[in-house]
């Protein structure tokens, strides 16, 4: 192992408070410019309105930045928090951390929900949230040691460049005797040299005796981290038990946790087998439904998709317990042992790869026209080690490949790389270039939005075609689902607060397969309810997978199967048992609504957050090219004639593409009208004064921003 | 015989998933059915033939991402 030096710059000894009903009741603030470490109290208002997790992050970030702050400014702050239930062992999916900052890709607020032990260890060390601002002149490591009640800033010298090694050596260094008590947050060189850096958050795997990691992937959080000069943030804690959160009602907590855990153990093997195959089961299913992004979201299906699905990866995955939090029975964080990359700095070296998950397989596989499972694992490994978001990398590379195949760019632009779909060698080379910030990789690392501008200004490419096929909204690259045939999911992506990430709403099956929401009003209701409930998980330190990826056997016979009310009831009991706040399931929606609307207004504060930003590239709504139309001609023809009553006799494909486009764009705008009304927003997509008053977020600064944007009632 | 969600029921030569769902009068819009550990999606329900002694689970999949 390489030697490295950690030189103490500043240290603060504190008295760790006892956790009370899921809260430490204080947050930690580290200014790395001045090496100042301070502790702030958590108010009752914070807990009541913002709950924790993403809610606390948003509140802290709101006060840290002004409307003109850029992501590169020292006052931009990285906030990491768990939530009141975060750190509960036994209740599945209770170890999440939420990371929030201003995004290099969007310029506004980004949040990302990640597994690993950091958030819970931070809280048990005495802090509900961590905020780091400033900019270090030399790389630093921030160490939060809850056992010795000390926070230390070290100057970091000679630590490994990538996250794979950094995670490992810091786990060993700080947790020599008890590595399970360490969680490391780090990134890698790709984050420094691109705008799509991710953060890796570790959990210790005692069976395999190694630090494993999950990613806070979206929006360039790793890039902010690297830009600040933070090499790593490390938390240390000791033993975790059901008592660690000091819950208000331990007996109820025990009962509900046991019920949920047992149900998952019983039903997961019958249903999605996530404990064995993670989310890889989605690959063949999405392919069957024409939803698996292929060749930059042109198509939703490919005859070779079975080569990158669960039947292949179940044999790749190293068997064993793969829970990213203690006692989670979903345990879906699988990995590949003794993988040997064929390229890059680890060429020929056996490594452990955490993943791949569905998003990585689709984004870095089918969407690039790559159906080689080994290449996908290699891209997965290097994205993590370099600190790059697999979704943004995949979607951006797919965009470049389509531009190349269309002749919009050529080898003179790509530095000689042949970027045809399916070129595995070129994809890997480009990834290494992104990490080094060299060649065409430097361009790719800026993301789709910046590439569109560059291709037009520097290469003279027609801006309209780039707008149509460049799969980003609000500056964030699309996650990996086809939305052409689901208007509700178009809304789920286009109206998501941070950009097109499915964690806010995944409505494709409810819309397309189950037909639960045939009308605009029903779609609008779903685009209110689901984003609100999904937000709630991020407030509490929870993973959403146990809610509706494994469902009770009698769920289909309930009044509203999509909501999985039995589980929602358990979540309400769980919330009450930990925090002492007695709630019924629908209260969880109202709680989330406050934070959701606050985040929308935060976007407004940063110069975004209106109807003009809730746009989609047409590729997300329908066929851009004649090739796409012709590939599903029967479907599109019948929609034009039967659904819309248009006579297509004698019309060319180009005319039919144009006719369908007009209809679908109109539908999307109508959907926005309906959703804004349901959410209590103006037709410009801004929460009304009445809405913010109802949700108790009518702070003077909020009302001032609304007024500035013409909203006074 | 086949086993459907843990219960035994008669098998018929050539029976498809759509046929099976009609037989049990279950009109829930299942997205996916698992047969002997393999997923079969709704677009293939009309054509996928169920083998004898198959173990079948009807998956009320609503989640995804």
Short mmCIF file of C-alpha atoms in Angstrom, two decimals, chain A residues 192-538:
data_model
loop_
_atom_site.label_atom_id
_atom_site.label_comp_id
_atom_site.label_asym_id
_atom_site.label_seq_id
_atom_site.Cartn_x
_atom_site.Cartn_y
_atom_site.Cartn_z
CA UNK A 192 -12.07 17.10 -10.92
CA UNK A 193 -12.02 17.04 -14.70
CA UNK A 194 -15.72 17.00 -15.54
CA UNK A 195 -19.03 18.43 -14.35
CA UNK A 196 -20.56 15.00 -13.65
CA UNK A 197 -18.58 13.84 -10.65
CA UNK A 198 -20.21 11.50 -8.15
CA UNK A 199 -19.52 10.78 -4.50
CA UNK A 200 -18.76 7.29 -3.26
CA UNK A 201 -20.02 6.43 0.23
CA UNK A 202 -18.70 3.29 1.87
CA UNK A 203 -20.06 0.50 4.00
CA UNK A 204 -17.82 -2.20 5.34
CA UNK A 205 -18.35 -5.75 4.15
CA UNK A 206 -17.07 -8.05 6.91
CA UNK A 207 -17.39 -11.23 4.84
CA UNK A 208 -15.27 -9.92 2.02
CA UNK A 209 -13.17 -7.81 4.40
CA UNK A 210 -13.34 -4.70 2.25
CA UNK A 211 -14.90 -1.29 1.98
CA UNK A 212 -17.77 -1.37 -0.51
CA UNK A 213 -19.42 1.72 -1.88
CA UNK A 214 -22.62 3.26 -3.17
CA UNK A 215 -22.89 6.46 -5.15
CA UNK A 216 -24.50 9.84 -4.72
CA UNK A 217 -24.43 10.09 -8.45
CA UNK A 218 -26.56 12.81 -9.87
CA UNK A 219 -25.81 16.40 -10.71
CA UNK A 220 -22.07 16.66 -10.17
CA UNK A 221 -21.88 16.52 -6.38
CA UNK A 222 -18.46 14.90 -6.68
CA UNK A 223 -17.33 17.81 -8.84
CA UNK A 224 -18.28 20.31 -6.12
CA UNK A 225 -16.49 18.14 -3.55
CA UNK A 226 -13.31 17.95 -5.65
CA UNK A 227 -13.44 21.64 -6.57
CA UNK A 228 -13.47 22.51 -2.88
CA UNK A 229 -10.33 20.48 -2.41
CA UNK A 230 -11.96 17.86 -0.22
CA UNK A 231 -10.23 14.54 -0.61
CA UNK A 232 -12.52 12.67 1.75
CA UNK A 233 -14.90 12.99 4.65
CA UNK A 234 -14.75 10.14 7.13
CA UNK A 235 -17.12 9.23 9.95
CA UNK A 236 -16.34 6.82 12.76
CA UNK A 237 -18.87 5.22 15.04
CA UNK A 238 -19.10 2.19 17.26
CA UNK A 239 -22.06 -0.09 17.83
CA UNK A 240 -25.48 0.31 16.26
CA UNK A 241 -28.65 -1.12 17.76
CA UNK A 242 -32.39 -0.48 17.84
CA UNK A 243 -31.66 1.80 20.79
CA UNK A 244 -29.23 4.00 18.88
CA UNK A 245 -31.97 6.37 17.71
CA UNK A 246 -33.53 6.34 21.18
CA UNK A 247 -36.98 5.87 19.59
CA UNK A 248 -40.12 7.24 21.19
CA UNK A 249 -41.84 3.84 21.14
CA UNK A 250 -39.37 1.01 20.94
CA UNK A 251 -41.95 -1.76 21.18
CA UNK A 252 -43.95 -0.52 18.20
CA UNK A 253 -40.73 -0.03 16.27
CA UNK A 254 -39.71 -3.62 16.96
CA UNK A 255 -43.06 -4.98 15.84
CA UNK A 256 -43.30 -2.98 12.63
CA UNK A 257 -39.64 -3.58 11.71
CA UNK A 258 -40.04 -7.30 12.24
CA UNK A 259 -43.21 -7.43 10.16
CA UNK A 260 -41.63 -5.59 7.29
CA UNK A 261 -38.43 -7.58 7.35
CA UNK A 262 -40.27 -10.87 7.45
CA UNK A 263 -42.49 -9.92 4.57
CA UNK A 264 -39.51 -9.07 2.39
CA UNK A 265 -37.74 -12.30 3.27
CA UNK A 266 -40.88 -14.21 2.31
CA UNK A 267 -41.89 -12.31 -0.82
CA UNK A 268 -38.68 -11.14 -2.46
CA UNK A 269 -37.75 -14.67 -3.65
CA UNK A 270 -41.20 -14.97 -5.25
CA UNK A 271 -41.14 -11.51 -6.78
CA UNK A 272 -38.07 -9.59 -7.93
CA UNK A 273 -35.29 -11.52 -6.10
CA UNK A 274 -33.47 -8.30 -5.37
CA UNK A 275 -31.45 -9.99 -2.65
CA UNK A 276 -29.95 -12.16 -5.40
CA UNK A 277 -29.94 -10.07 -8.54
CA UNK A 278 -30.37 -6.46 -7.46
CA UNK A 279 -32.17 -4.41 -10.07
CA UNK A 280 -30.87 -6.38 -13.07
CA UNK A 281 -34.29 -8.03 -13.47
CA UNK A 282 -35.47 -4.76 -14.96
CA UNK A 283 -33.35 -5.14 -18.09
CA UNK A 284 -35.37 -7.89 -19.83
CA UNK A 285 -38.64 -6.50 -18.51
CA UNK A 286 -37.95 -3.00 -19.81
CA UNK A 287 -36.84 -4.52 -23.09
CA UNK A 288 -40.09 -6.49 -23.44
CA UNK A 289 -42.12 -3.33 -22.89
CA UNK A 290 -40.05 -1.29 -25.38
CA UNK A 291 -38.73 0.83 -22.52
CA UNK A 292 -35.02 -0.06 -22.47
CA UNK A 293 -33.11 2.93 -23.86
CA UNK A 294 -31.18 1.85 -26.89
CA UNK A 295 -28.91 3.99 -29.07
CA UNK A 296 -29.52 7.30 -27.30
CA UNK A 297 -33.18 6.64 -26.46
CA UNK A 298 -34.02 6.11 -30.12
CA UNK A 299 -35.50 2.70 -29.46
CA UNK A 300 -36.73 0.77 -26.44
CA UNK A 301 -35.78 -2.71 -27.44
CA UNK A 302 -32.90 -4.74 -28.82
CA UNK A 303 -32.63 -8.39 -29.77
CA UNK A 304 -29.38 -8.73 -27.81
CA UNK A 305 -30.77 -7.33 -24.55
CA UNK A 306 -30.82 -10.78 -22.96
CA UNK A 307 -27.01 -10.68 -23.00
CA UNK A 308 -26.98 -7.92 -20.39
CA UNK A 309 -29.85 -8.97 -18.17
CA UNK A 310 -30.30 -10.73 -14.89
CA UNK A 311 -29.58 -14.20 -16.25
CA UNK A 312 -26.04 -13.09 -16.99
CA UNK A 313 -25.37 -10.93 -13.94
CA UNK A 314 -26.74 -13.42 -11.43
CA UNK A 315 -23.75 -15.56 -12.38
CA UNK A 316 -21.38 -12.59 -12.24
CA UNK A 317 -22.42 -11.50 -8.77
CA UNK A 318 -20.42 -12.79 -5.85
CA UNK A 319 -22.96 -14.53 -3.58
CA UNK A 320 -23.40 -13.25 -0.04
CA UNK A 321 -25.11 -10.55 2.00
CA UNK A 322 -25.05 -7.26 0.12
CA UNK A 323 -27.00 -4.83 2.25
CA UNK A 324 -25.73 -1.24 2.14
CA UNK A 325 -27.23 -0.81 5.60
CA UNK A 326 -27.22 -3.14 8.57
CA UNK A 327 -30.00 -5.68 8.62
CA UNK A 328 -31.65 -4.58 5.39
CA UNK A 329 -33.37 -7.63 3.94
CA UNK A 330 -33.65 -6.16 0.45
CA UNK A 331 -29.85 -6.34 0.33
CA UNK A 332 -29.58 -5.40 -3.35
CA UNK A 333 -26.04 -3.95 -3.50
CA UNK A 334 -24.37 -6.76 -5.37
CA UNK A 335 -20.89 -6.83 -6.77
CA UNK A 336 -18.49 -8.69 -9.02
CA UNK A 337 -15.44 -10.24 -7.41
CA UNK A 338 -12.04 -10.66 -9.06
CA UNK A 339 -12.96 -8.70 -12.16
CA UNK A 340 -9.97 -7.96 -14.37
CA UNK A 341 -10.27 -4.76 -16.47
CA UNK A 342 -8.85 -4.88 -19.98
CA UNK A 343 -7.98 -1.17 -20.08
CA UNK A 344 -6.91 1.75 -17.94
CA UNK A 345 -4.82 2.02 -14.79
CA UNK A 346 -6.19 -1.25 -13.36
CA UNK A 347 -5.61 -3.24 -16.56
CA UNK A 348 -4.81 -6.82 -15.61
CA UNK A 349 -5.46 -6.26 -11.90
CA UNK A 350 -8.17 -8.16 -10.01
CA UNK A 351 -10.69 -5.69 -8.58
CA UNK A 352 -14.05 -5.85 -6.81
CA UNK A 353 -16.78 -4.00 -8.70
CA UNK A 354 -19.81 -2.67 -6.82
CA UNK A 355 -22.61 -3.18 -9.30
CA UNK A 356 -23.84 -3.00 -11.94
CA UNK A 357 -27.37 -1.85 -11.27
CA UNK A 358 -30.08 -1.42 -13.89
CA UNK A 359 -29.30 2.24 -14.56
CA UNK A 360 -25.66 1.50 -15.32
CA UNK A 361 -26.49 -1.48 -17.52
CA UNK A 362 -28.99 0.53 -19.55
CA UNK A 363 -26.99 3.77 -19.63
CA UNK A 364 -23.56 2.33 -20.32
CA UNK A 365 -24.82 -0.72 -22.21
CA UNK A 366 -27.93 -0.71 -24.37
CA UNK A 367 -28.05 3.06 -24.74
CA UNK A 368 -24.55 2.93 -26.22
CA UNK A 369 -25.47 -0.08 -28.35
CA UNK A 370 -23.13 -2.17 -26.18
CA UNK A 371 -24.39 -5.63 -25.28
CA UNK A 372 -21.23 -7.01 -23.75
CA UNK A 373 -21.75 -7.51 -20.00
CA UNK A 374 -18.00 -7.39 -19.29
CA UNK A 375 -17.58 -3.97 -20.89
CA UNK A 376 -20.48 -2.69 -18.79
CA UNK A 377 -18.81 -3.98 -15.62
CA UNK A 378 -15.56 -2.29 -16.64
CA UNK A 379 -17.29 1.03 -17.31
CA UNK A 380 -19.09 0.66 -13.97
CA UNK A 381 -15.80 0.06 -12.16
CA UNK A 382 -14.01 3.00 -13.70
CA UNK A 383 -16.92 5.41 -13.29
CA UNK A 384 -16.94 4.66 -9.55
CA UNK A 385 -13.18 4.74 -9.15
CA UNK A 386 -12.88 7.96 -11.16
CA UNK A 387 -15.85 9.48 -9.32
CA UNK A 388 -18.17 9.77 -12.33
CA UNK A 389 -21.94 9.35 -12.47
CA UNK A 390 -22.72 6.31 -14.64
CA UNK A 391 -26.06 7.80 -15.72
CA UNK A 392 -24.65 11.11 -16.95
CA UNK A 393 -21.67 9.36 -18.53
CA UNK A 394 -23.94 6.90 -20.35
CA UNK A 395 -26.49 9.44 -21.54
CA UNK A 396 -23.83 11.95 -22.62
CA UNK A 397 -21.81 9.33 -24.47
CA UNK A 398 -24.97 8.07 -26.19
CA UNK A 399 -25.66 11.62 -27.37
CA UNK A 400 -22.13 11.92 -28.76
CA UNK A 401 -22.49 8.56 -30.51
CA UNK A 402 -25.71 9.56 -32.20
CA UNK A 403 -24.20 12.88 -33.29
CA UNK A 404 -21.30 10.89 -34.74
CA UNK A 405 -23.55 8.44 -36.57
CA UNK A 406 -25.63 11.29 -37.97
CA UNK A 407 -22.48 12.96 -39.25
CA UNK A 408 -23.00 16.02 -37.04
CA UNK A 409 -19.52 15.44 -35.64
CA UNK A 410 -16.72 13.32 -37.03
CA UNK A 411 -13.30 11.98 -36.15
CA UNK A 412 -11.74 15.40 -36.53
CA UNK A 413 -13.84 16.47 -33.55
CA UNK A 414 -13.44 13.29 -31.51
CA UNK A 415 -9.67 13.11 -31.75
CA UNK A 416 -9.85 10.13 -34.07
CA UNK A 417 -12.30 8.10 -32.01
CA UNK A 418 -14.87 6.19 -34.01
CA UNK A 419 -17.98 6.71 -31.93
CA UNK A 420 -20.38 4.42 -33.69
CA UNK A 421 -22.90 2.78 -31.39
CA UNK A 422 -21.55 -0.47 -30.04
CA UNK A 423 -17.87 0.49 -30.18
CA UNK A 424 -16.74 -0.84 -26.81
CA UNK A 425 -13.10 0.15 -27.18
CA UNK A 426 -14.00 3.73 -28.06
CA UNK A 427 -16.43 3.96 -25.14
CA UNK A 428 -13.77 2.85 -22.66
CA UNK A 429 -11.12 5.12 -24.16
CA UNK A 430 -13.51 8.04 -24.01
CA UNK A 431 -14.27 7.28 -20.37
CA UNK A 432 -10.56 7.35 -19.50
CA UNK A 433 -10.26 10.65 -21.38
CA UNK A 434 -13.15 12.12 -19.36
CA UNK A 435 -11.35 11.16 -16.17
CA UNK A 436 -8.11 12.73 -17.34
CA UNK A 437 -9.84 15.79 -18.78
CA UNK A 438 -8.12 15.15 -22.08
CA UNK A 439 -9.12 14.98 -25.73
CA UNK A 440 -12.77 14.64 -26.61
CA UNK A 441 -13.33 13.36 -23.08
CA UNK A 442 -12.90 16.92 -21.85
CA UNK A 443 -15.85 17.91 -24.05
CA UNK A 444 -17.96 14.94 -23.00
CA UNK A 445 -17.36 15.65 -19.33
CA UNK A 446 -19.24 18.94 -19.63
CA UNK A 447 -22.53 17.11 -20.11
CA UNK A 448 -25.19 17.22 -22.81
CA UNK A 449 -26.30 20.82 -22.30
CA UNK A 450 -22.80 22.27 -22.72
CA UNK A 451 -22.05 19.90 -25.61
CA UNK A 452 -25.10 21.13 -27.48
CA UNK A 453 -23.89 24.71 -27.15
CA UNK A 454 -20.37 23.79 -28.18
CA UNK A 455 -21.41 21.68 -31.17
CA UNK A 456 -23.42 24.62 -32.46
CA UNK A 457 -20.97 27.41 -31.72
CA UNK A 458 -17.76 25.59 -32.61
CA UNK A 459 -18.77 22.89 -35.08
CA UNK A 460 -21.68 24.69 -36.76
CA UNK A 461 -24.23 21.96 -36.02
CA UNK A 462 -27.93 22.81 -36.37
CA UNK A 463 -29.19 23.68 -32.89
CA UNK A 464 -32.68 22.21 -33.37
CA UNK A 465 -31.60 18.63 -33.99
CA UNK A 466 -29.31 18.83 -30.96
CA UNK A 467 -32.20 20.11 -28.84
CA UNK A 468 -34.36 17.22 -30.06
CA UNK A 469 -31.91 14.38 -29.37
CA UNK A 470 -29.83 15.75 -26.50
CA UNK A 471 -31.37 13.95 -23.54
CA UNK A 472 -31.18 16.51 -20.79
CA UNK A 473 -33.64 18.72 -19.01
CA UNK A 474 -32.67 21.54 -16.66
CA UNK A 475 -29.06 20.58 -17.54
CA UNK A 476 -29.27 17.11 -16.00
CA UNK A 477 -28.97 14.03 -18.19
CA UNK A 478 -31.93 11.66 -18.33
CA UNK A 479 -31.90 8.50 -16.28
CA UNK A 480 -32.53 5.31 -18.18
CA UNK A 481 -36.17 4.87 -19.07
CA UNK A 482 -37.99 5.46 -22.32
CA UNK A 483 -40.88 7.86 -21.94
CA UNK A 484 -42.22 8.21 -25.46
CA UNK A 485 -45.38 6.22 -24.76
CA UNK A 486 -46.04 7.41 -21.22
CA UNK A 487 -47.24 10.98 -20.92
CA UNK A 488 -47.29 10.64 -17.14
CA UNK A 489 -43.62 9.70 -17.07
CA UNK A 490 -42.81 12.57 -19.40
CA UNK A 491 -44.27 14.71 -16.63
CA UNK A 492 -42.35 12.68 -14.06
CA UNK A 493 -39.11 13.65 -15.75
CA UNK A 494 -39.96 17.09 -17.12
CA UNK A 495 -41.47 18.46 -13.93
CA UNK A 496 -38.99 16.86 -11.53
CA UNK A 497 -37.43 19.57 -9.37
CA UNK A 498 -33.81 18.71 -10.07
CA UNK A 499 -34.13 17.37 -13.61
CA UNK A 500 -34.99 14.03 -15.21
CA UNK A 501 -34.22 11.52 -12.49
CA UNK A 502 -36.76 8.81 -11.79
CA UNK A 503 -36.53 8.97 -8.01
CA UNK A 504 -39.28 11.59 -7.97
CA UNK A 505 -41.82 9.73 -10.07
CA UNK A 506 -41.75 6.44 -11.89
CA UNK A 507 -45.17 6.07 -13.41
CA UNK A 508 -44.54 4.15 -16.60
CA UNK A 509 -46.23 0.89 -15.63
CA UNK A 510 -49.11 2.59 -13.82
CA UNK A 511 -49.71 4.65 -16.92
CA UNK A 512 -48.89 2.29 -19.79
CA UNK A 513 -49.48 -1.19 -18.45
CA UNK A 514 -52.06 -0.87 -15.72
CA UNK A 515 -53.84 2.15 -17.21
CA UNK A 516 -54.56 3.49 -13.72
CA UNK A 517 -54.59 7.11 -14.92
CA UNK A 518 -56.28 7.55 -18.28
CA UNK A 519 -57.25 11.23 -17.82
CA UNK A 520 -55.13 14.36 -17.48
CA UNK A 521 -56.56 14.92 -14.03
CA UNK A 522 -55.62 11.41 -12.92
CA UNK A 523 -52.12 11.83 -14.30
CA UNK A 524 -51.88 15.17 -12.48
CA UNK A 525 -53.01 13.53 -9.25
CA UNK A 526 -50.30 10.89 -9.67
CA UNK A 527 -47.76 13.61 -10.42
CA UNK A 528 -48.74 15.21 -7.16
CA UNK A 529 -48.98 12.18 -4.88
CA UNK A 530 -46.00 10.11 -6.01
CA UNK A 531 -43.35 12.84 -6.00
CA UNK A 532 -44.55 13.88 -2.55
CA UNK A 533 -44.36 10.41 -1.07
CA UNK A 534 -41.05 9.64 -2.73
CA UNK A 535 -39.70 12.91 -1.29
CA UNK A 536 -40.64 11.69 2.18
CA UNK A 537 -38.09 8.85 2.06
CA UNK A 538 -35.32 11.38 1.52
#
